[in-house]
Short mmCIF file of N, CA, C and O in Angstrom, two decimals:
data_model
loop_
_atom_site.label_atom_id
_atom_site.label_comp_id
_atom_site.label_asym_id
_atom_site.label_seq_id
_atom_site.Cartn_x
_atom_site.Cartn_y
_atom_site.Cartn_z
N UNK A 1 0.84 -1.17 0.00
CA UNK A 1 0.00 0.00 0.00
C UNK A 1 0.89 1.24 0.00
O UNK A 1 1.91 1.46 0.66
N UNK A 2 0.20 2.08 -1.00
CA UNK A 2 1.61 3.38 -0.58
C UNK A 2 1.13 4.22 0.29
O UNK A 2 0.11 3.88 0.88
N UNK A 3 1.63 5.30 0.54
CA UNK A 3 1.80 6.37 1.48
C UNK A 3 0.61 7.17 0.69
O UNK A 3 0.04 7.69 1.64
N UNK A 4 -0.02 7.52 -0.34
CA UNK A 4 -0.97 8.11 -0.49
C UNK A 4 -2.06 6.93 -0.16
O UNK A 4 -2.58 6.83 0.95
N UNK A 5 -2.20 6.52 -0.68
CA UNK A 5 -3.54 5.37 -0.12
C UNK A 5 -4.04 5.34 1.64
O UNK A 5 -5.22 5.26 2.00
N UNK A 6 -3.05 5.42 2.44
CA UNK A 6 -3.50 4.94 3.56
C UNK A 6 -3.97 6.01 4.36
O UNK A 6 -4.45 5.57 5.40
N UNK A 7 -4.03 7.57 4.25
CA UNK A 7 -4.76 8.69 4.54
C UNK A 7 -6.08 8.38 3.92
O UNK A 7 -7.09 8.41 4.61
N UNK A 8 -6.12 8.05 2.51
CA UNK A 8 -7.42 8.12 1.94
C UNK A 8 -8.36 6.98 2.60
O UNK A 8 -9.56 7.14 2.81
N UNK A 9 -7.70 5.92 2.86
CA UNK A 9 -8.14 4.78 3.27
C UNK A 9 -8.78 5.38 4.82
O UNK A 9 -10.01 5.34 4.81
N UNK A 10 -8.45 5.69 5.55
CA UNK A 10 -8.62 6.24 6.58
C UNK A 10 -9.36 7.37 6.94
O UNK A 10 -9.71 7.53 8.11
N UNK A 11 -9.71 8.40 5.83
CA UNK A 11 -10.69 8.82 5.91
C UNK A 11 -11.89 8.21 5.65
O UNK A 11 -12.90 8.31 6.35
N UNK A 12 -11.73 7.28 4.20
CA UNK A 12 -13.09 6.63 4.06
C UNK A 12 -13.54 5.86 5.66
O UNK A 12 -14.47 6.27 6.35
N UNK A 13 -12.85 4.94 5.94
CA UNK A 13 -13.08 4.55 7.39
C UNK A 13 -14.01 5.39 8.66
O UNK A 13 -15.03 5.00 9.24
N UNK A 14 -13.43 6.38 8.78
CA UNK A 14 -14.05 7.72 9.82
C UNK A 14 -15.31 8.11 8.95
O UNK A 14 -16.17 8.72 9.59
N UNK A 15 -15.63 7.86 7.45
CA UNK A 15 -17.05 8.33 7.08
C UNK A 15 -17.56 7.42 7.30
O UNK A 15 -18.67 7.63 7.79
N UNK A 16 -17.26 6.19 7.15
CA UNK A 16 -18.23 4.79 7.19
C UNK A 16 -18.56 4.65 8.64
O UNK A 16 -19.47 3.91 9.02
N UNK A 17 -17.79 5.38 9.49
CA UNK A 17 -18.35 5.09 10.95
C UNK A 17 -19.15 6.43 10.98
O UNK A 17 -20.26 6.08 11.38
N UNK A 18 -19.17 7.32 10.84
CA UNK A 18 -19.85 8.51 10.71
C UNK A 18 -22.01 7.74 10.27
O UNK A 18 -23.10 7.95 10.81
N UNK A 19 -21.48 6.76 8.86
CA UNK A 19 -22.43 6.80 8.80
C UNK A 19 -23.47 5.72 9.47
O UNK A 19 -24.70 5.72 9.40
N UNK A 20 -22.66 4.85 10.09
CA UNK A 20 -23.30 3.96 11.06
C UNK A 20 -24.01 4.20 11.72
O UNK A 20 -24.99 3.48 11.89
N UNK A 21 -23.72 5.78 12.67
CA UNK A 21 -24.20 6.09 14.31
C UNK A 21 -25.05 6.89 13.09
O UNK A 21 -24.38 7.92 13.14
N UNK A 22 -25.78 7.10 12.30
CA UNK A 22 -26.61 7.85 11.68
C UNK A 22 -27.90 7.81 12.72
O UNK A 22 -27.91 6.79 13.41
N UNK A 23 -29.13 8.88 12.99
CA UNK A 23 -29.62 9.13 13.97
C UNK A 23 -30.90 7.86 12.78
O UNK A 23 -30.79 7.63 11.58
N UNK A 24 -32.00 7.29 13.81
CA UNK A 24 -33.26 6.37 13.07
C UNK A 24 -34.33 7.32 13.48
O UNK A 24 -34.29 7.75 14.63
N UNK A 25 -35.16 7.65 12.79
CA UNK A 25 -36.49 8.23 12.98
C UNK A 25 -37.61 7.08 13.12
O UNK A 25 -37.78 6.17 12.30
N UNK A 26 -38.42 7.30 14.42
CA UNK A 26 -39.63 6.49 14.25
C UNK A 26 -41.28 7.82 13.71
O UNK A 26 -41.66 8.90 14.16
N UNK A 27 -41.87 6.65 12.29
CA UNK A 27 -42.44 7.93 12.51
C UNK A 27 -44.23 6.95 12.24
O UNK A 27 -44.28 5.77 11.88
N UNK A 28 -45.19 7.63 12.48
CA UNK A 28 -46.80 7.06 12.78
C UNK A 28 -47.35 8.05 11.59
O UNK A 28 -47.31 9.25 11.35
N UNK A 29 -47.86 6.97 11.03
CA UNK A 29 -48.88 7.67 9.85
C UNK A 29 -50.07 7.93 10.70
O UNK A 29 -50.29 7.48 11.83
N UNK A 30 -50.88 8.81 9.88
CA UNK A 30 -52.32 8.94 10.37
C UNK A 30 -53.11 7.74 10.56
O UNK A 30 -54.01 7.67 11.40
N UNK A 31 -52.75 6.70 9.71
CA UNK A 31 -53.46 5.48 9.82
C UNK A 31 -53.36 4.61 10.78
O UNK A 31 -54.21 3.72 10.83
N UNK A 32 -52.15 4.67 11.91
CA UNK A 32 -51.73 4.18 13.01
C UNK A 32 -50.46 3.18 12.38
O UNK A 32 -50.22 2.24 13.13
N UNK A 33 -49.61 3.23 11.16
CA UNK A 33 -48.77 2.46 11.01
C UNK A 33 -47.59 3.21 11.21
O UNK A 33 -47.41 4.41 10.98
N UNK A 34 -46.63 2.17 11.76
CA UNK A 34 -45.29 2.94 12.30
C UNK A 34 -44.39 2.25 11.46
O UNK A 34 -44.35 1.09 11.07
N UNK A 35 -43.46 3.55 11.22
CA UNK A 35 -42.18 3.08 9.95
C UNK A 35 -40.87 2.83 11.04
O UNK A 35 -41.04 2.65 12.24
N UNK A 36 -39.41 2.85 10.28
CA UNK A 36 -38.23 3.31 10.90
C UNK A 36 -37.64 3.41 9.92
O UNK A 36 -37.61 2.56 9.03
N UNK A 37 -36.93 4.73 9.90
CA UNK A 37 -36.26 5.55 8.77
C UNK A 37 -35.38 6.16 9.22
O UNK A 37 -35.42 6.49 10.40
N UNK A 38 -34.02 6.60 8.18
CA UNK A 38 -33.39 6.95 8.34
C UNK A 38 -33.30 9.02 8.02
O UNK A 38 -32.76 10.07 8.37
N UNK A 39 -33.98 8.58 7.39
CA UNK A 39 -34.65 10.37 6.88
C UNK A 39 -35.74 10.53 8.03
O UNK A 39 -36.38 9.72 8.70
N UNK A 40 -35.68 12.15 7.95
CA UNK A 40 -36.70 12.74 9.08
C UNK A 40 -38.29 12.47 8.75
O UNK A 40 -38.74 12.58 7.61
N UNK A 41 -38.93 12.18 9.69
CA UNK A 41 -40.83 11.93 8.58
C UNK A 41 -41.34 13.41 8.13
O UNK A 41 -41.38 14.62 8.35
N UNK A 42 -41.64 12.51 7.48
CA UNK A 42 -42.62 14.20 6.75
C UNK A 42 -44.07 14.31 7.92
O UNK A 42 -44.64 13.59 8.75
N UNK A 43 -44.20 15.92 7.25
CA UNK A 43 -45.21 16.35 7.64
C UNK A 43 -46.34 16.07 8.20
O UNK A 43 -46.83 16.55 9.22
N UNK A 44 -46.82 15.10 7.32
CA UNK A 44 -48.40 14.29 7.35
C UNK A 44 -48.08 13.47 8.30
O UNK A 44 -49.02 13.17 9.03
N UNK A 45 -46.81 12.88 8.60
CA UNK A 45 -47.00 12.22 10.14
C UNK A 45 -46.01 12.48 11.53
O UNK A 45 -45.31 13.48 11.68
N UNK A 46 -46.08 11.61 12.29
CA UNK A 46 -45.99 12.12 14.05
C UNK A 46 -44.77 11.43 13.74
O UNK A 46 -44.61 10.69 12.77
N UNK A 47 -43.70 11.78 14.84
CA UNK A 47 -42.60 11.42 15.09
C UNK A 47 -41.28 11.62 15.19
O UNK A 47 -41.13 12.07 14.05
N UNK A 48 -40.29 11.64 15.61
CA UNK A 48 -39.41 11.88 15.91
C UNK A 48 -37.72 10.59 16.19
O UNK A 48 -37.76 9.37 16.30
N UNK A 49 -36.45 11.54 16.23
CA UNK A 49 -35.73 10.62 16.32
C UNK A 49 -35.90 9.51 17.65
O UNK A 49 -36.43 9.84 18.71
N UNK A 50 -35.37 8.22 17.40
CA UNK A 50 -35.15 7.71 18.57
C UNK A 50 -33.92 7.26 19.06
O UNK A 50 -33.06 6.91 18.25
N UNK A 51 -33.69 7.20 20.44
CA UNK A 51 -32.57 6.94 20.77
C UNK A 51 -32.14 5.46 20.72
O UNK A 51 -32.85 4.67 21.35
N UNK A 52 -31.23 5.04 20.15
CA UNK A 52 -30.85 3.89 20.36
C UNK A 52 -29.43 4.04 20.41
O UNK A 52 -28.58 4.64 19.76
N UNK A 53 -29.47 2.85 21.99
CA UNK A 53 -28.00 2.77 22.17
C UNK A 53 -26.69 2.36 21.38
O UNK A 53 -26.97 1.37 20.71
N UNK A 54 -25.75 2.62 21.24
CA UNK A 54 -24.74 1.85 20.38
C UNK A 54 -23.80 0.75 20.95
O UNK A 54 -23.28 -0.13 20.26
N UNK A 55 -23.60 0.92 22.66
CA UNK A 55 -23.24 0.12 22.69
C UNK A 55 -24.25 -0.75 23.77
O UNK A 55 -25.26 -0.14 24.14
N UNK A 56 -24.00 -2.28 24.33
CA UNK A 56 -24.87 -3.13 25.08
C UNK A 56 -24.26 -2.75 27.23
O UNK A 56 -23.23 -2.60 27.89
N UNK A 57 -24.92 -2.76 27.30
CA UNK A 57 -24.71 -2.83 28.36
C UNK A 57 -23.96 -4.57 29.03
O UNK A 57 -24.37 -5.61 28.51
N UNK A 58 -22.99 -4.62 30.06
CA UNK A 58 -21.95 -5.66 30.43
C UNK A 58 -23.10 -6.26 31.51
O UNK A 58 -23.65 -5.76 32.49
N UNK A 59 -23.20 -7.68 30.78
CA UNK A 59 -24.02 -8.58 31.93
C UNK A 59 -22.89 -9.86 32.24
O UNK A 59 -23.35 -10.85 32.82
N UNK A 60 -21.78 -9.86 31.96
CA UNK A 60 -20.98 -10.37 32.40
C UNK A 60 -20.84 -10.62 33.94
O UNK A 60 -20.50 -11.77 34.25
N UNK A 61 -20.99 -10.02 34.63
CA UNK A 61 -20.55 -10.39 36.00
C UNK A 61 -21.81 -10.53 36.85
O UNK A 61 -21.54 -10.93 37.98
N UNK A 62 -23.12 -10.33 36.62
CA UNK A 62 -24.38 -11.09 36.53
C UNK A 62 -24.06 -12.50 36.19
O UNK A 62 -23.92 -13.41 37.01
N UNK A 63 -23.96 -12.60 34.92
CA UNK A 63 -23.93 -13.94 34.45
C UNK A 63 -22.92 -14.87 35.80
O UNK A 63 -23.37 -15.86 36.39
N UNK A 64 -21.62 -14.30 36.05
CA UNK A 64 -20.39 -15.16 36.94
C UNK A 64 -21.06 -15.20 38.25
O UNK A 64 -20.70 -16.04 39.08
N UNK A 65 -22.26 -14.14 38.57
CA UNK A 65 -22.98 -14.53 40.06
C UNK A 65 -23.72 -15.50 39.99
O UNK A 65 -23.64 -16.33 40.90
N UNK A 66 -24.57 -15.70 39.02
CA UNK A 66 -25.35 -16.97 38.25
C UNK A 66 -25.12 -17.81 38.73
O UNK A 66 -25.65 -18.53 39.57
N UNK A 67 -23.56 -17.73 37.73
CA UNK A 67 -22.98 -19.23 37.92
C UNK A 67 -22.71 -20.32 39.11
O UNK A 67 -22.91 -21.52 39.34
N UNK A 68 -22.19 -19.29 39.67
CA UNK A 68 -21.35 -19.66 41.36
C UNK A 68 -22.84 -19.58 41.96
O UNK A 68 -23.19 -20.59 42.57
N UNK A 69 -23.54 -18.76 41.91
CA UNK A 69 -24.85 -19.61 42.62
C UNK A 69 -24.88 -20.85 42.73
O UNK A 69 -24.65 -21.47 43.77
N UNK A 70 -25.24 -21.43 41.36
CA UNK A 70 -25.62 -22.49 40.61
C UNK A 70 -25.03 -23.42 41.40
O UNK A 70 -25.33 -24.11 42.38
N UNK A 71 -23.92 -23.19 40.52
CA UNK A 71 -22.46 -24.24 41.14
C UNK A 71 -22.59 -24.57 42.82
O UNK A 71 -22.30 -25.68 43.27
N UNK A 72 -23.04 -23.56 43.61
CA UNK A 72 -22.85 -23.72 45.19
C UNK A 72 -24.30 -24.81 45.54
O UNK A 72 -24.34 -25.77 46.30
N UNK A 73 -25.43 -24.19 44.62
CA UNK A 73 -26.87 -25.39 44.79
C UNK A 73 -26.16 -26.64 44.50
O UNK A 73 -25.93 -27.62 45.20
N UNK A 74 -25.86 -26.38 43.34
CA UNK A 74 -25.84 -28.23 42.91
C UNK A 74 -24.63 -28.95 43.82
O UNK A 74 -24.44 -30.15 43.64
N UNK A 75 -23.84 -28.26 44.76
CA UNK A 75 -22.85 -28.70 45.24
C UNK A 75 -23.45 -29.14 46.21
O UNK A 75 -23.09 -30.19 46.73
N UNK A 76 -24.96 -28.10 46.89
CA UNK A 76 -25.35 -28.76 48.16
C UNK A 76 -26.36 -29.43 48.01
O UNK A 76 -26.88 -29.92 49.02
N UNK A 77 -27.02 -29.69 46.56
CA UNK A 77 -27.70 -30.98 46.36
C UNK A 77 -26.98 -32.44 46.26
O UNK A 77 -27.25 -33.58 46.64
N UNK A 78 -25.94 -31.82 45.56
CA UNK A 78 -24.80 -33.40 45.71
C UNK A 78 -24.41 -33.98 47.02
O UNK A 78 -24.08 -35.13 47.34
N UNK A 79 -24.53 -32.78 47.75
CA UNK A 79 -24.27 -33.66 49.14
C UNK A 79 -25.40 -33.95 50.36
O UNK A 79 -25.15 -34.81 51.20
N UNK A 80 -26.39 -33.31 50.40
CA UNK A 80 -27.65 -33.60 50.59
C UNK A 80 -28.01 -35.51 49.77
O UNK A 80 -28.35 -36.56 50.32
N UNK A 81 -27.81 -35.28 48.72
CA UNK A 81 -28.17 -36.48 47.97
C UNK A 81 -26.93 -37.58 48.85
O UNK A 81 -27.39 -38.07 49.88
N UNK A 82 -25.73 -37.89 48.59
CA UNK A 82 -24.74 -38.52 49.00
C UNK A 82 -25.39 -38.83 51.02
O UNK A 82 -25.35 -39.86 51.70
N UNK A 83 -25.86 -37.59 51.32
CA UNK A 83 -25.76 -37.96 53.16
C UNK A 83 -27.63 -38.99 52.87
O UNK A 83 -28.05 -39.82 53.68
N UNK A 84 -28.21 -38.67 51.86
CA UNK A 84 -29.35 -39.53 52.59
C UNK A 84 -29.25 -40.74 51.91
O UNK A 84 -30.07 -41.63 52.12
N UNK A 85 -28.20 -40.90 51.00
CA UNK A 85 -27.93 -42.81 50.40
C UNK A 85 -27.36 -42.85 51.55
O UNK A 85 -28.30 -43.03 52.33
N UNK A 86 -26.53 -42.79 52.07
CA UNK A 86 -26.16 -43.19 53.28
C UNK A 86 -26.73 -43.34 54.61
O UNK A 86 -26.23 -44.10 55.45
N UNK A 87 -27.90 -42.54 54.85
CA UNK A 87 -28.90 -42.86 55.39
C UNK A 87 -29.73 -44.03 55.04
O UNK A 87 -30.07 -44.77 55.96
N UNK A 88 -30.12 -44.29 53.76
CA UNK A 88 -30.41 -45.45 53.21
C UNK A 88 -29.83 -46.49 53.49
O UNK A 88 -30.60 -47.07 54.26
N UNK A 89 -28.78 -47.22 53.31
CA UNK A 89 -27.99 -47.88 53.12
C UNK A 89 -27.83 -48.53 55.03
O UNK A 89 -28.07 -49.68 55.41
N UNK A 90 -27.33 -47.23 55.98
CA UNK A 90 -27.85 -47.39 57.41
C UNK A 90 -28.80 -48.43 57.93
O UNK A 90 -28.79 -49.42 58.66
N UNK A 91 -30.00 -47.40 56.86
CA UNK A 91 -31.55 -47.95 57.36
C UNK A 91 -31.80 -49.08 57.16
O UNK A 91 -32.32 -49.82 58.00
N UNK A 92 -31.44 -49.46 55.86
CA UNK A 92 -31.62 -51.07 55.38
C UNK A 92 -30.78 -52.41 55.92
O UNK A 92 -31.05 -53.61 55.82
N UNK A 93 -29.73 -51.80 56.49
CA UNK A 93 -28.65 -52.62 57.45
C UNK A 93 -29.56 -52.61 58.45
O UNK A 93 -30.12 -53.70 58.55
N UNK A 94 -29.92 -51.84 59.19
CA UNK A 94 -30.34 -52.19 60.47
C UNK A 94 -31.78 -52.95 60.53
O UNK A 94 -32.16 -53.65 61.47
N UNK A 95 -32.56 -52.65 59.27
CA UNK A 95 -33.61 -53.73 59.27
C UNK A 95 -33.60 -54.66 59.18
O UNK A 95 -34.42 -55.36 59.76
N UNK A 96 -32.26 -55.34 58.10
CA UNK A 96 -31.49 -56.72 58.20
C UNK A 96 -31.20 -57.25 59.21
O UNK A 96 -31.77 -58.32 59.37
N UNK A 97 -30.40 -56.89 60.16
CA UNK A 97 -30.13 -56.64 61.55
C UNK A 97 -31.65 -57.28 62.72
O UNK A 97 -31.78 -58.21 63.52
N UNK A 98 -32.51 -56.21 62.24
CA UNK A 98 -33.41 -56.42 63.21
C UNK A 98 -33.99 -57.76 62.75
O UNK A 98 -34.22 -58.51 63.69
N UNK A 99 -34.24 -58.19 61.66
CA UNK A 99 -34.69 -59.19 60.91
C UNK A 99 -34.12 -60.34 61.00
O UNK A 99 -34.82 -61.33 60.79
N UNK A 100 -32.62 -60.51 61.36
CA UNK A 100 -31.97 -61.67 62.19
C UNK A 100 -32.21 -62.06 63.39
O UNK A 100 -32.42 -63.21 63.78
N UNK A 101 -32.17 -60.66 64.23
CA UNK A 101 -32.47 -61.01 65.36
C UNK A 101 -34.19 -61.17 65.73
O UNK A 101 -34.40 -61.86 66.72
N UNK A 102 -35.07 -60.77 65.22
CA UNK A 102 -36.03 -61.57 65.18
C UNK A 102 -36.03 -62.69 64.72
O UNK A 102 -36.72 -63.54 65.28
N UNK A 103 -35.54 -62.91 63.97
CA UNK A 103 -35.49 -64.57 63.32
C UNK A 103 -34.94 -65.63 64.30
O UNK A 103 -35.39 -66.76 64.49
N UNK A 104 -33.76 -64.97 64.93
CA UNK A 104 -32.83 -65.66 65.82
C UNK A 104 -33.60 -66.21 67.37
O UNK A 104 -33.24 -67.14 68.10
N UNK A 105 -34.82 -65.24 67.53
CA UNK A 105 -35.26 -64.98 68.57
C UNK A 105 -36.73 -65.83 68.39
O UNK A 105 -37.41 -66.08 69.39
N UNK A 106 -37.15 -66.26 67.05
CA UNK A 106 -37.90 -66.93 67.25
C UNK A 106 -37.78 -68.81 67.07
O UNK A 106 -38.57 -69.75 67.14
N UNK A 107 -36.47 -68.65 66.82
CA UNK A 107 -35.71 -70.31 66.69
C UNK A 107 -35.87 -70.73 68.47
O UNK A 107 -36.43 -71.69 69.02
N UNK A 108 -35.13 -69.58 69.01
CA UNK A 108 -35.12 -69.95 70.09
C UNK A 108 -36.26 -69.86 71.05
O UNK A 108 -36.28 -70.72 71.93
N UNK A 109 -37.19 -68.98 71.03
CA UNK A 109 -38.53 -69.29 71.97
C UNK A 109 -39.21 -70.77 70.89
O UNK A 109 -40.28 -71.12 71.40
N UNK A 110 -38.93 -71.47 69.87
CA UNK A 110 -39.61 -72.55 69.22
C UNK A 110 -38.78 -73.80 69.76
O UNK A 110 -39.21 -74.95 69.91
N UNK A 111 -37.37 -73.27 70.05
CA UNK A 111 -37.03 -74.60 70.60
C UNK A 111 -37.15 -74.39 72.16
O UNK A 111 -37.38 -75.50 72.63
N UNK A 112 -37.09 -73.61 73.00
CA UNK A 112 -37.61 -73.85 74.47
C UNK A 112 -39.27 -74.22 74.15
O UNK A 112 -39.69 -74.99 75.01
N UNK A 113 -40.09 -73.94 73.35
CA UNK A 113 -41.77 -74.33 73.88
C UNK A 113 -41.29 -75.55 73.32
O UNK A 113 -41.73 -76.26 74.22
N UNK A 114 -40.72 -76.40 72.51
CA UNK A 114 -41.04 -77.79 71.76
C UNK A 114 -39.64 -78.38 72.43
O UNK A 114 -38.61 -78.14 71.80
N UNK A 115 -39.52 -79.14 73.64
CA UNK A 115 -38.17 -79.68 73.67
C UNK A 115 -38.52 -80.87 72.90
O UNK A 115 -39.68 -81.24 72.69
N UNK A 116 -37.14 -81.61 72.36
CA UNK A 116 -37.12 -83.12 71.57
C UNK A 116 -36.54 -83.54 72.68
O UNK A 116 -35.71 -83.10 73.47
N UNK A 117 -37.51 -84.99 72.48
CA UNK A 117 -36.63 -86.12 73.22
C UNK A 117 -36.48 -87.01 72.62
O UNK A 117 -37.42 -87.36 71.91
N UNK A 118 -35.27 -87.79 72.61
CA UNK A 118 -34.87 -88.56 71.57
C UNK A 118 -35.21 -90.24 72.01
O UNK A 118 -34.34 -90.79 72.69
N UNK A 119 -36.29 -90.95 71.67
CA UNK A 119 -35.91 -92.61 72.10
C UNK A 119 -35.27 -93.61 70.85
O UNK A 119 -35.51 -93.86 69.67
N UNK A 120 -34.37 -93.97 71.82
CA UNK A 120 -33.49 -94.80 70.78
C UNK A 120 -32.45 -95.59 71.71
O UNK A 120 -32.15 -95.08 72.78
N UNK A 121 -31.84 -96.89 71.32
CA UNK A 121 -31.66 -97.69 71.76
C UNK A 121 -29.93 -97.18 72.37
O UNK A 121 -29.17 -96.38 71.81
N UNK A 122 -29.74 -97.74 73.34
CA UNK A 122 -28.59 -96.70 73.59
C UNK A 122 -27.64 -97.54 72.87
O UNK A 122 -27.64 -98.70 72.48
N UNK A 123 -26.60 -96.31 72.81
CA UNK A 123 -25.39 -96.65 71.44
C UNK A 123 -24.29 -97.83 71.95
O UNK A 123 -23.61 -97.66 72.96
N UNK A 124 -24.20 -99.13 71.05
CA UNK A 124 -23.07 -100.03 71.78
C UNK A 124 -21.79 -99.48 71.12
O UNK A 124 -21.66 -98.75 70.13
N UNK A 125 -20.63 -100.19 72.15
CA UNK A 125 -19.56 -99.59 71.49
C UNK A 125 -18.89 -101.22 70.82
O UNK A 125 -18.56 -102.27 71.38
N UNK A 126 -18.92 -100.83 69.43
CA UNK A 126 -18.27 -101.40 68.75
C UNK A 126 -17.25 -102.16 68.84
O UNK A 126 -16.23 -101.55 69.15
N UNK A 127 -17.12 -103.47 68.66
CA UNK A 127 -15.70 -104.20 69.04
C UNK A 127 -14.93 -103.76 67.63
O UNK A 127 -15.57 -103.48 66.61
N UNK A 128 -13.48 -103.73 67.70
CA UNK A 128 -12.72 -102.76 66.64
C UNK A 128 -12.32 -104.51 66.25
O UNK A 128 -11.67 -105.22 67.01
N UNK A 129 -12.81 -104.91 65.05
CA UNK A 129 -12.23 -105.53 63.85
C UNK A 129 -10.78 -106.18 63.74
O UNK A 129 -10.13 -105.41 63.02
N UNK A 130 -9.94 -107.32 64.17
CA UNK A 130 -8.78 -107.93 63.74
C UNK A 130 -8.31 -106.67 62.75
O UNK A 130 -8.90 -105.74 62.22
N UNK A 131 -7.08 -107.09 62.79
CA UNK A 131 -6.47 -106.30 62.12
C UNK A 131 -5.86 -107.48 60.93
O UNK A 131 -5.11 -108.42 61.21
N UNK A 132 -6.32 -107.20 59.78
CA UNK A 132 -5.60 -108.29 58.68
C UNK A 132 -3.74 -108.12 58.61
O UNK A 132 -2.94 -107.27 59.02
N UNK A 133 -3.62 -109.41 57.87
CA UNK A 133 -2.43 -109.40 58.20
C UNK A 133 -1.36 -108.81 56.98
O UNK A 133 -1.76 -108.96 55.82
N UNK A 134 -0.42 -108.33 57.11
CA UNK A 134 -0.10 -107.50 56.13
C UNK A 134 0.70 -109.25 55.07
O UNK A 134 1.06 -110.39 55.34
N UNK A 135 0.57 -108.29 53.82
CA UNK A 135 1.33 -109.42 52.90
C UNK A 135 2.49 -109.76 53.01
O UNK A 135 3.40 -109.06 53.45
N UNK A 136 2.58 -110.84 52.63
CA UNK A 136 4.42 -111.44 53.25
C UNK A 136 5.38 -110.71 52.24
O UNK A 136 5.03 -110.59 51.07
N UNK A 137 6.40 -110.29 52.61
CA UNK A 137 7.57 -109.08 52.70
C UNK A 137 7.59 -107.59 52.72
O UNK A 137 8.51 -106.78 52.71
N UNK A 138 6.31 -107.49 52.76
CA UNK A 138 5.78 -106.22 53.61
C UNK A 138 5.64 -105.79 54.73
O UNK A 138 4.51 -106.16 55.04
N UNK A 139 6.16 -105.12 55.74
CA UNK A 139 6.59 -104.95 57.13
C UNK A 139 6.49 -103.43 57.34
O UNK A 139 6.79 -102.94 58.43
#
């Protein structure tokens, strides 16, 4: 680019922004219809420029309070959630628990109401069998 070009270039630039921020007219016909123009309205109808902003207003640090809200709920739903499985898990042990020992507790009031008595011939003791004789050259 030469040295004449880049003044010219640069003015065109400063007009093209010139013509951006150009002012918008809102304007109401008699009939109740509303335009938006860049020219002023005529006569025959109502209206005037309007303001519109150029730049947005920063919701950025809204948004980062949001977040960290967010982030801090779901942190104390995660652990809300985590402490009552574990409450669960407690609860269901100890019903197991209780469920043995009722069980345990009714073996034993069934065997004190029902004692067994056993009749049967009393046990002889066995005479123990010769011992065979081992094979000859085996010792």
């Amino acid at each position: 680019m030469t040295a004449l070009n880049r003044p010219m270039l640069a003015t065109l630039l400063l007009l093209a922004t010139g013509l951006c921020s150009a002012e918008i007219f809102r304007c109401t016909a008699r009939d109740g219809g509303v335009t938006y123009q860049q020219d002023p309205c005529a006569a025959s109808s109502n209206g005037g420029a309007v303001s519109i902003p150029t730049s947005y207003p920063d919701y950025s640090d809204e948004r980062e309070r949001l977040a960290r809200r967010e982030a801090a709920l779901d942190a104390r739903l995660l652990k809300r959630l985590e402490i009552e499985a574990n409450e669960r898990i407690a609860r269901d042990d100890r019903i197991a628990r209780e469920k043995e020992a009722q069980a345990a507790l009714e073996l034993a009031q069934a065997q004190q109401a029902y004692p067994v008595y056993g009749i049967a011939r009393p046990l002889q003791v066995l005479h123990r069998l010769p011992r065979r004789p081992l094979p000859a050259g085996v010792h």
